[in-house]
Amino acid sequence: MAASTLMLLALVLPTVAWPGLGLPRRPCVHCCRPAWPPAAASSPYTRVSAGDPGRGLPRVRPTIDISILKGEKGEAGVRGRSGRSGKEGPPGFRGPQGRKGQKGQVGPPGAPCQRAYAAFSVGRREGLRSGEDLQAVPFDTELVNLDGAFDLASGRFRCAVPGVYFLSLNVHTWNYEETYLHVMLNRRPTAVLYAQPGDRSVMQAQSLLLPLAAGDTVWVRMFQRDRDNAIYGERGDLYVTFSGHLVKPAAEL
């Protein structure tokens, strides 16, 4: 009976009332409810004291689903005005060459090609002796004279189509007399036809190419030195001829 009574008193009375017994002192805690708010913890379960009634219970943290609160997409607004054009940028790199296109349609026929022509060929049937130091040889026979460019009386061809011309001079010499002729371009001698005097007459020829400009003249000049100068001719035959024709016009050079 005495032992039971002492056990009950030890449970009911505080330890301070029994210093002499050597029993350990217990801390004072609330018996009705735990301390609030609980201490923060990094885990979902809050650490509480051993005497806390809520010891071991998980801590609940409420979460809200934001997608439930999001509203529906609204209608597109009115398009605004276009902005100002910016400055022109630098040119880009050249792109690759494209494929060859299809063959086009045949075009209309062009105008016919018009080529320029110029030619003359004249002769002298009568013989001629020099009477002056410088004497132009006139001609009395017209073989070819396109557009009338050669004047028989003056013995001159006037160029109307500029270009390169081929010229040739053929004469028959006179026995025992000298033959000395120049092919003239305007006032300048360009070629000589010469034959020494002899007991037999011969045919002499000279030919050359000359570039002629519009308005240039070509003619034959008889040149007298210290001897008689003559060319032979007869009424029935043509011994003296002077000819020329355009080889290539200046527009094609």
Coordinates of N, CA and C in Angstrom, one line a residue, residues 43-214:
S43 N 11.1 20.1 -45.4 CA 10.3 19.0 -45.9 C 8.8 19.2 -45.6
P44 N 8.0 18.4 -46.3 CA 6.5 18.6 -46.1 C 6.1 18.2 -44.7
Y45 N 6.9 17.6 -43.9 CA 6.5 17.2 -42.5 C 7.3 18.1 -41.6
T46 N 6.5 18.8 -40.6 CA 7.1 19.7 -39.7 C 7.5 19.0 -38.4
R47 N 8.7 19.3 -38.0 CA 9.2 18.7 -36.8 C 8.6 19.3 -35.6
V48 N 8.0 18.5 -34.7 CA 7.4 19.0 -33.5 C 8.0 18.3 -32.3
S49 N 7.7 18.8 -31.2 CA 8.3 18.2 -30.0 C 7.7 16.9 -29.7
A50 N 8.3 16.2 -28.9 CA 7.8 14.8 -28.6 C 6.5 14.8 -27.9
G51 N 6.2 15.9 -27.2 CA 4.9 15.9 -26.5 C 3.8 16.5 -27.3
D52 N 4.1 16.9 -28.7 CA 3.1 17.6 -29.5 C 2.1 16.5 -30.0
P53 N 0.7 16.8 -29.9 CA -0.2 15.8 -30.3 C -0.2 15.6 -31.9
G54 N 0.2 16.7 -32.6 CA 0.3 16.6 -34.0 C 1.5 16.0 -34.6
R55 N 2.3 15.4 -33.7 CA 3.6 14.8 -34.1 C 3.4 13.7 -35.2
G56 N 4.2 13.8 -36.3 CA 4.1 12.8 -37.3 C 3.1 13.0 -38.4
L57 N 2.2 14.1 -38.3 CA 1.2 14.4 -39.3 C 1.9 15.1 -40.4
P58 N 1.5 14.8 -41.7 CA 2.1 15.6 -42.8 C 1.6 17.0 -42.9
R59 N 2.4 17.9 -43.3 CA 2.0 19.3 -43.5 C 1.5 19.5 -45.0
V60 N 0.3 20.0 -45.1 CA -0.4 20.1 -46.4 C -0.2 21.5 -46.9
R61 N 0.3 21.6 -48.2 CA 0.4 22.9 -48.8 C -0.5 23.0 -50.0
P62 N -1.4 23.9 -50.0 CA -2.4 23.9 -51.1 C -1.7 24.5 -52.4
T63 N -2.1 23.9 -53.6 CA -1.6 24.4 -54.9 C -2.8 24.7 -55.8
I64 N -2.6 25.7 -56.7 CA -3.6 26.2 -57.6 C -3.2 26.0 -59.0
D65 N -4.1 25.4 -59.8 CA -3.8 25.1 -61.3 C -4.1 26.4 -62.0
I66 N -3.0 27.1 -62.5 CA -3.2 28.4 -63.2 C -3.9 28.3 -64.5
S67 N -3.8 27.1 -65.2 CA -4.5 26.9 -66.5 C -6.0 26.9 -66.3
I68 N -6.5 26.6 -65.1 CA -7.9 26.7 -64.9 C -8.4 28.1 -65.0
L69 N -7.6 29.1 -64.4 CA -8.0 30.5 -64.4 C -7.7 31.2 -65.7
K70 N -7.0 30.6 -66.7 CA -6.7 31.3 -68.0 C -7.9 31.4 -68.8
G71 N -8.2 32.6 -69.4 CA -9.4 32.8 -70.2 C -9.2 32.3 -71.7
E72 N -10.2 32.4 -72.5 CA -10.1 32.1 -73.9 C -9.4 33.2 -74.7
K73 N -8.8 32.8 -75.8 CA -8.1 33.7 -76.7 C -9.0 34.7 -77.3
G74 N -8.7 36.0 -77.3 CA -9.5 37.1 -77.8 C -9.4 37.2 -79.3
E75 N -10.3 38.0 -79.9 CA -10.2 38.2 -81.4 C -9.1 39.2 -81.8
A76 N -8.6 39.0 -83.1 CA -7.5 39.8 -83.6 C -8.0 41.3 -83.7
G77 N -7.1 42.2 -83.3 CA -7.4 43.6 -83.4 C -7.3 44.2 -84.8
V78 N -7.6 45.4 -85.0 CA -7.6 46.1 -86.3 C -6.1 46.3 -86.7
R79 N -5.8 46.0 -88.0 CA -4.4 46.2 -88.5 C -4.0 47.6 -88.5
G80 N -2.9 48.0 -88.0 CA -2.4 49.3 -88.0 C -1.9 49.8 -89.4
R81 N -1.6 51.1 -89.5 CA -1.0 51.6 -90.8 C 0.4 51.1 -91.1
S82 N 0.7 51.1 -92.4 CA 2.0 50.7 -92.8 C 3.1 51.7 -92.4
G83 N 4.2 51.2 -91.9 CA 5.3 52.2 -91.6 C 6.0 52.7 -92.8
R84 N 6.9 53.7 -92.5 CA 7.6 54.3 -93.6 C 8.6 53.3 -94.2
S85 N 8.9 53.5 -95.4 CA 9.9 52.6 -96.1 C 11.3 53.0 -95.6
G86 N 12.1 51.9 -95.3 CA 13.4 52.1 -94.9 C 14.4 52.5 -96.0
K87 N 15.6 52.7 -95.6 CA 16.6 53.1 -96.6 C 17.0 51.9 -97.4
E88 N 17.4 52.2 -98.7 CA 17.7 51.1 -99.6 C 19.0 50.4 -99.1
G89 N 19.0 49.1 -99.0 CA 20.2 48.4 -98.6 C 21.2 48.2 -99.7
P90 N 22.3 47.7 -99.3 CA 23.4 47.5 -100.3 C 22.9 46.3 -101.3
P91 N 23.4 46.3 -102.5 CA 23.1 45.3 -103.4 C 23.6 43.9 -102.9
G92 N 22.8 42.9 -103.2 CA 23.2 41.6 -102.8 C 24.2 40.9 -103.8
F93 N 24.6 39.7 -103.4 CA 25.5 39.0 -104.3 C 24.7 38.5 -105.5
R94 N 25.5 38.4 -106.6 CA 24.9 37.9 -107.8 C 24.5 36.5 -107.7
G95 N 23.3 36.2 -108.1 CA 22.7 34.9 -108.0 C 23.3 34.0 -109.1
P96 N 23.0 32.7 -109.0 CA 23.5 31.8 -110.0 C 22.7 32.0 -111.3
Q97 N 23.4 31.6 -112.4 CA 22.8 31.8 -113.7 C 21.7 30.8 -113.9
G98 N 20.6 31.4 -114.5 CA 19.4 30.6 -114.7 C 19.5 29.7 -115.9
R99 N 18.5 28.9 -116.1 CA 18.5 28.0 -117.2 C 18.2 28.7 -118.5
K100 N 18.7 28.2 -119.6 CA 18.5 28.8 -120.9 C 17.0 28.8 -121.2
G101 N 16.6 29.9 -121.7 CA 15.1 30.0 -122.0 C 14.8 29.4 -123.3
Q102 N 13.5 29.3 -123.6 CA 13.1 28.7 -124.8 C 13.3 29.6 -126.0
K103 N 13.5 29.0 -127.2 CA 13.7 29.7 -128.4 C 12.5 30.6 -128.8
G104 N 12.8 31.8 -129.1 CA 11.8 32.8 -129.4 C 11.2 32.6 -130.8
Q105 N 10.2 33.3 -131.1 CA 9.6 33.3 -132.5 C 10.4 34.0 -133.5
V106 N 10.3 33.6 -134.7 CA 11.0 34.2 -135.8 C 10.5 35.6 -136.0
G107 N 11.4 36.6 -136.1 CA 11.1 37.9 -136.3 C 10.7 38.2 -137.8
P108 N 10.3 39.4 -138.0 CA 9.9 39.8 -139.4 C 11.2 39.9 -140.3
P109 N 11.1 39.7 -141.6 CA 12.3 39.9 -142.4 C 12.8 41.3 -142.4
G110 N 14.1 41.5 -142.4 CA 14.7 42.8 -142.4 C 14.8 43.4 -143.8
A111 N 15.2 44.6 -143.9 CA 15.3 45.3 -145.1 C 16.5 44.7 -145.9
P112 N 16.4 44.7 -147.2 CA 17.4 44.1 -148.1 C 18.7 44.9 -147.9
C113 N 19.8 44.2 -147.9 CA 21.1 44.9 -147.7 C 21.5 45.7 -149.0
Q114 N 21.8 46.9 -148.8 CA 22.2 47.8 -149.9 C 23.7 48.0 -149.9
R115 N 24.4 47.5 -150.9 CA 25.8 47.7 -151.0 C 26.1 48.8 -151.9
A116 N 27.2 49.5 -151.6 CA 27.6 50.6 -152.4 C 28.5 50.1 -153.6
Y117 N 28.4 50.7 -154.8 CA 29.2 50.3 -155.9 C 29.8 51.6 -156.5
A118 N 30.9 51.5 -157.1 CA 31.6 52.6 -157.8 C 32.6 52.0 -158.7
A119 N 32.5 52.3 -160.0 CA 33.5 51.8 -161.0 C 33.5 52.7 -162.2
F120 N 34.6 52.7 -162.9 CA 34.8 53.4 -164.2 C 35.8 52.7 -165.0
S121 N 35.7 52.8 -166.3 CA 36.7 52.3 -167.3 C 36.6 53.1 -168.5
V122 N 37.6 53.9 -168.9 CA 37.6 54.8 -170.0 C 38.9 54.5 -170.9
G123 N 38.8 55.0 -172.1 CA 40.0 54.8 -173.0 C 40.2 56.0 -173.9
R124 N 41.4 55.9 -174.6 CA 41.7 56.9 -175.6 C 42.2 56.2 -176.9
R125 N 41.6 56.6 -178.0 CA 41.9 56.0 -179.3 C 42.9 56.8 -180.0
E126 N 43.0 58.0 -179.8 CA 44.0 58.9 -180.5 C 45.3 58.9 -179.7
G127 N 46.4 59.0 -180.4 CA 47.7 59.2 -179.8 C 47.8 60.6 -179.2
L128 N 48.8 60.8 -178.3 CA 49.0 62.1 -177.6 C 50.4 62.3 -177.4
R129 N 50.9 63.6 -177.7 CA 52.2 64.0 -177.5 C 52.2 65.1 -176.5
S130 N 53.2 65.2 -175.7 CA 53.2 66.2 -174.6 C 53.5 67.6 -175.2
G131 N 52.7 68.6 -174.9 CA 53.0 70.0 -175.3 C 53.3 70.9 -174.2
E132 N 53.2 70.4 -172.9 CA 53.5 71.2 -171.8 C 54.3 70.4 -170.8
D133 N 54.8 71.0 -169.8 CA 55.6 70.3 -168.8 C 54.7 69.3 -168.0
L134 N 53.5 69.8 -167.6 CA 52.5 69.0 -166.9 C 51.2 69.1 -167.7
Q135 N 50.7 67.9 -168.1 CA 49.5 67.9 -169.0 C 48.6 66.7 -168.5
A136 N 47.3 67.0 -168.3 CA 46.3 66.0 -168.0 C 45.9 65.2 -169.2
V137 N 45.8 63.9 -169.2 CA 45.5 63.1 -170.3 C 44.0 63.0 -170.4
P138 N 43.3 63.6 -171.4 CA 41.9 63.4 -171.6 C 41.6 62.1 -172.3
F139 N 40.3 61.7 -172.2 CA 39.9 60.4 -172.7 C 38.7 60.7 -173.6
D140 N 38.5 59.8 -174.6 CA 37.4 60.0 -175.6 C 36.5 58.8 -175.7
T141 N 36.7 57.7 -174.9 CA 35.9 56.5 -175.0 C 35.4 56.2 -173.6
E142 N 34.1 56.0 -173.4 CA 33.6 55.6 -172.1 C 33.1 54.1 -172.2
L143 N 33.7 53.3 -171.4 CA 33.4 51.9 -171.3 C 32.4 51.6 -170.1
V144 N 32.8 52.0 -169.0 CA 31.9 51.9 -167.8 C 32.1 53.2 -167.0
N145 N 30.9 53.8 -166.6 CA 31.0 55.1 -165.9 C 29.7 55.2 -165.0
L146 N 29.8 54.4 -163.8 CA 28.6 54.4 -162.9 C 28.4 55.8 -162.3
D147 N 27.1 56.2 -162.4 CA 26.7 57.5 -161.9 C 27.4 58.7 -162.5
G148 N 28.1 58.5 -163.6 CA 28.7 59.6 -164.3 C 29.8 60.2 -163.5
A149 N 30.5 59.4 -162.7 CA 31.5 60.0 -161.8 C 32.8 60.3 -162.5
F150 N 33.0 59.8 -163.7 CA 34.2 60.2 -164.5 C 33.9 61.2 -165.6
D151 N 34.7 62.3 -165.6 CA 34.6 63.3 -166.6 C 35.6 63.1 -167.7
L152 N 35.1 62.8 -168.9 CA 36.0 62.4 -170.0 C 36.9 63.6 -170.4
A153 N 36.3 64.8 -170.4 CA 37.0 66.0 -170.9 C 38.2 66.4 -170.0
S154 N 38.0 66.3 -168.7 CA 39.1 66.7 -167.8 C 39.9 65.4 -167.5
G155 N 39.4 64.2 -167.8 CA 40.1 63.0 -167.5 C 40.2 62.7 -166.0
R156 N 39.2 63.2 -165.2 CA 39.2 63.0 -163.8 C 38.0 62.2 -163.3
F157 N 38.3 61.3 -162.3 CA 37.3 60.5 -161.6 C 37.1 61.2 -160.2
R158 N 35.9 61.6 -159.9 CA 35.6 62.2 -158.6 C 34.9 61.1 -157.7
C159 N 35.5 60.8 -156.5 CA 35.0 59.8 -155.6 C 33.7 60.3 -154.9
A160 N 32.7 59.5 -155.0 CA 31.4 59.8 -154.2 C 31.2 58.8 -153.1
V161 N 31.8 57.6 -153.2 CA 31.7 56.5 -152.2 C 33.1 56.3 -151.6
P162 N 33.3 56.8 -150.4 CA 34.7 56.6 -149.9 C 35.0 55.1 -149.6
G163 N 36.3 54.7 -149.8 CA 36.7 53.4 -149.5 C 38.0 53.1 -150.2
V164 N 38.3 51.8 -150.4 CA 39.5 51.4 -151.0 C 39.2 51.1 -152.5
Y165 N 40.0 51.6 -153.4 CA 39.8 51.5 -154.9 C 41.0 50.8 -155.5
F166 N 40.7 50.0 -156.5 CA 41.7 49.4 -157.4 C 41.8 50.2 -158.7
L167 N 43.0 50.7 -159.0 CA 43.2 51.5 -160.2 C 44.2 50.8 -161.1
S168 N 44.0 50.9 -162.4 CA 45.0 50.4 -163.4 C 45.0 51.3 -164.6
L169 N 46.3 51.4 -165.2 CA 46.6 52.2 -166.3 C 47.3 51.4 -167.3
N170 N 46.8 51.4 -168.6 CA 47.5 50.6 -169.7 C 47.7 51.6 -170.9
V171 N 49.0 51.6 -171.4 CA 49.3 52.5 -172.5 C 50.1 51.7 -173.5
H172 N 50.2 52.3 -174.7 CA 51.1 51.7 -175.8 C 52.1 52.8 -176.1
T173 N 53.4 52.5 -176.0 CA 54.4 53.5 -176.2 C 54.6 53.7 -177.7
W174 N 55.3 54.9 -178.0 CA 55.6 55.3 -179.4 C 57.1 55.0 -179.7
N175 N 57.3 54.6 -181.0 CA 58.7 54.3 -181.4 C 59.6 55.5 -181.2
Y176 N 60.8 55.3 -180.6 CA 61.8 56.3 -180.4 C 61.4 57.5 -179.5
E177 N 60.3 57.3 -178.8 CA 59.9 58.4 -177.9 C 59.7 57.8 -176.5
E178 N 59.9 58.7 -175.5 CA 59.8 58.3 -174.1 C 58.4 58.4 -173.7
T179 N 58.0 57.5 -172.8 CA 56.6 57.5 -172.2 C 56.8 57.7 -170.7
Y180 N 56.2 58.8 -170.1 CA 56.4 59.1 -168.7 C 55.0 59.6 -168.2
L181 N 54.4 58.8 -167.4 CA 53.0 59.2 -166.9 C 53.0 59.0 -165.4
H182 N 52.1 59.8 -164.8 CA 51.8 59.7 -163.3 C 50.4 59.4 -163.1
V183 N 50.1 58.5 -162.2 CA 48.7 58.3 -161.7 C 48.6 59.2 -160.5
M184 N 47.7 60.2 -160.6 CA 47.6 61.3 -159.6 C 46.4 61.1 -158.7
L185 N 46.6 61.5 -157.4 CA 45.6 61.6 -156.4 C 45.5 63.0 -156.0
N186 N 44.5 63.7 -156.5 CA 44.3 65.2 -156.3 C 45.6 65.8 -157.0
R187 N 46.5 66.4 -156.2 CA 47.6 67.1 -156.7 C 48.9 66.3 -156.5
R188 N 48.8 65.1 -156.0 CA 50.0 64.3 -155.6 C 50.1 63.1 -156.5
P189 N 51.4 62.9 -157.1 CA 51.6 61.7 -157.8 C 51.8 60.5 -156.9
T190 N 51.1 59.4 -157.2 CA 51.1 58.2 -156.4 C 51.9 57.0 -157.1
A191 N 51.9 57.0 -158.4 CA 52.6 55.9 -159.1 C 53.0 56.4 -160.5
V192 N 54.1 55.8 -161.0 CA 54.7 56.2 -162.3 C 54.6 55.0 -163.3
L193 N 54.3 55.4 -164.5 CA 54.4 54.5 -165.7 C 55.4 55.0 -166.6
Y194 N 56.5 54.2 -166.8 CA 57.6 54.8 -167.6 C 58.1 53.7 -168.6
A195 N 58.5 54.2 -169.8 CA 59.1 53.4 -170.8 C 60.2 54.2 -171.5
Q196 N 61.4 53.6 -171.6 CA 62.5 54.3 -172.4 C 62.2 54.3 -173.9
P197 N 62.7 55.3 -174.6 CA 62.6 55.3 -176.1 C 63.3 54.1 -176.7
G198 N 62.7 53.5 -177.7 CA 63.3 52.4 -178.4 C 62.7 52.3 -179.8
D199 N 63.3 51.3 -180.6 CA 62.9 51.2 -182.0 C 61.6 50.3 -182.1
R200 N 61.1 49.8 -181.0 CA 59.9 49.0 -181.0 C 58.9 49.5 -179.9
S201 N 57.7 49.7 -180.3 CA 56.7 50.1 -179.3 C 56.2 48.9 -178.5
V202 N 55.9 49.1 -177.2 CA 55.5 48.1 -176.3 C 54.3 48.5 -175.5
M203 N 53.6 47.6 -174.9 CA 52.5 47.9 -174.0 C 53.0 48.0 -172.5
Q204 N 52.7 49.0 -171.8 CA 53.1 49.2 -170.4 C 51.9 49.3 -169.5
A205 N 52.0 48.8 -168.3 CA 50.8 48.8 -167.4 C 51.3 49.2 -166.0
Q206 N 50.4 49.8 -165.3 CA 50.6 50.1 -163.9 C 49.3 49.9 -163.1
S207 N 49.3 49.4 -161.9 CA 48.1 49.2 -161.1 C 48.5 49.4 -159.6
L208 N 47.5 49.8 -158.8 CA 47.7 50.1 -157.4 C 46.3 50.1 -156.7
L209 N 46.4 50.0 -155.4 CA 45.2 50.2 -154.5 C 45.4 51.6 -153.8
L210 N 44.3 52.3 -153.7 CA 44.3 53.6 -153.1 C 43.1 53.8 -152.2
P211 N 43.3 54.3 -151.0 CA 42.1 54.7 -150.2 C 41.6 56.1 -150.6
L212 N 40.4 56.2 -151.0 CA 39.8 57.5 -151.4 C 38.7 58.0 -150.5
A213 N 38.8 59.3 -150.2 CA 37.7 59.9 -149.4 C 36.7 60.6 -150.4
A214 N 35.6 60.9 -149.8 CA 34.6 61.6 -150.7 C 35.1 62.9 -151.2

